[in-house]
C-alpha positions as a Markdown table, in Angstrom:
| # | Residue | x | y | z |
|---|---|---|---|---|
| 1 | Unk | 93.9 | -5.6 | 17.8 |
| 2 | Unk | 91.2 | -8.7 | 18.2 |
| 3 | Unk | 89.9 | -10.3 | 15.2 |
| 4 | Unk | 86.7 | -9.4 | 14.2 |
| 5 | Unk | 86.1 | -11.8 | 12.1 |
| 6 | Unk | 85.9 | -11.1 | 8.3 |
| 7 | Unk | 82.0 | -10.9 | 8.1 |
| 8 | Unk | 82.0 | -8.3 | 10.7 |
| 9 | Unk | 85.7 | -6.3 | 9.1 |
| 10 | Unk | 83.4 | -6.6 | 5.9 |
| 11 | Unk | 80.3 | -4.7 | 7.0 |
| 12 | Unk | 82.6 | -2.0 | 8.5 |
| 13 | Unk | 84.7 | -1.7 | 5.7 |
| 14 | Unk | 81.9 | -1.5 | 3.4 |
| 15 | Unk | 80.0 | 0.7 | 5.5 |
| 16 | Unk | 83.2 | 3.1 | 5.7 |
| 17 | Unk | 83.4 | 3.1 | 1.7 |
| 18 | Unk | 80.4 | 3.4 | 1.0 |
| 19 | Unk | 79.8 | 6.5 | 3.2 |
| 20 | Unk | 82.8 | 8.2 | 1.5 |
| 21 | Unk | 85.7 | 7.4 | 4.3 |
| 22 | Unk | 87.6 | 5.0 | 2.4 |
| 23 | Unk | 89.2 | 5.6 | -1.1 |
| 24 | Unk | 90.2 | 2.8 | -3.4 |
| 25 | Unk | 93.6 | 3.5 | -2.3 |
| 26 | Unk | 92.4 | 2.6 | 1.4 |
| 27 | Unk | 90.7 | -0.3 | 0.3 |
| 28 | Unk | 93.8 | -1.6 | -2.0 |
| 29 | Unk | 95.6 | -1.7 | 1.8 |
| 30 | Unk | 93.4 | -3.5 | 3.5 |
| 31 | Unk | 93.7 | -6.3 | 1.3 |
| 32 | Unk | 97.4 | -6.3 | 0.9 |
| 33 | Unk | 97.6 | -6.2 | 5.0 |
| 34 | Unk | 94.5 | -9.2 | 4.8 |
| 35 | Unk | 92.1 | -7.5 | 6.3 |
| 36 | Unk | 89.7 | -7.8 | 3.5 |
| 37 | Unk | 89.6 | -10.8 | 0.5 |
| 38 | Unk | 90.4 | -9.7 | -3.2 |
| 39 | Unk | 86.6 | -11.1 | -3.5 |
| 40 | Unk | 85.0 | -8.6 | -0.7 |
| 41 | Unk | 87.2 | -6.0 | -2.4 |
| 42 | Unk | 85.3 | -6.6 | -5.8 |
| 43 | Unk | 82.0 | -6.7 | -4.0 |
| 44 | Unk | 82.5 | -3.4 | -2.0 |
| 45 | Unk | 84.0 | -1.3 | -5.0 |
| 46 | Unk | 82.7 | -3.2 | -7.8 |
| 47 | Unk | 86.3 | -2.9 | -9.6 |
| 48 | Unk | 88.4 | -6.9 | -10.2 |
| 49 | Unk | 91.4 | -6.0 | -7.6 |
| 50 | Unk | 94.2 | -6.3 | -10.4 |
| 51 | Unk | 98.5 | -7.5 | -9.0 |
| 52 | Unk | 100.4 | -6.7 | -11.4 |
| 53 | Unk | 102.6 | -8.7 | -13.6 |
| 54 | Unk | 105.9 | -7.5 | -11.0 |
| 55 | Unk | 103.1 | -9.0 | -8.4 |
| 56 | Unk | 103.1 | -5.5 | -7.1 |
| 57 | Unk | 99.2 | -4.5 | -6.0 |
């Protein structure tokens, strides 16, 4: 798959969640596979994206 770019990924993504396609669960995986920051995370959901203390996510 090309790289978007994460301004582009970011509209997308946030477009997707906020139209009811992606859970939190969804959006937890796309930032442990990088596709989204823990910082666009916050924005989109408006939850602090929270590791563990076994750095598990």
């Amino acid at each position: 798959m090309r790289d978007m770019g994460s301004a582009t990924m970011f509209k997308i993504v946030k477009n997707a969640y906020d139209a009811g396609r992606y859970t939190l669960t969804d959006m937890k995986l796309l930032v442990s596979t990088d596709k989204i920051t823990y910082e666009q995370y916050k924005t989109i959901t408006g939850i602090e994206y929270i590791v563990d203390e076994a750095g598990e996510e």
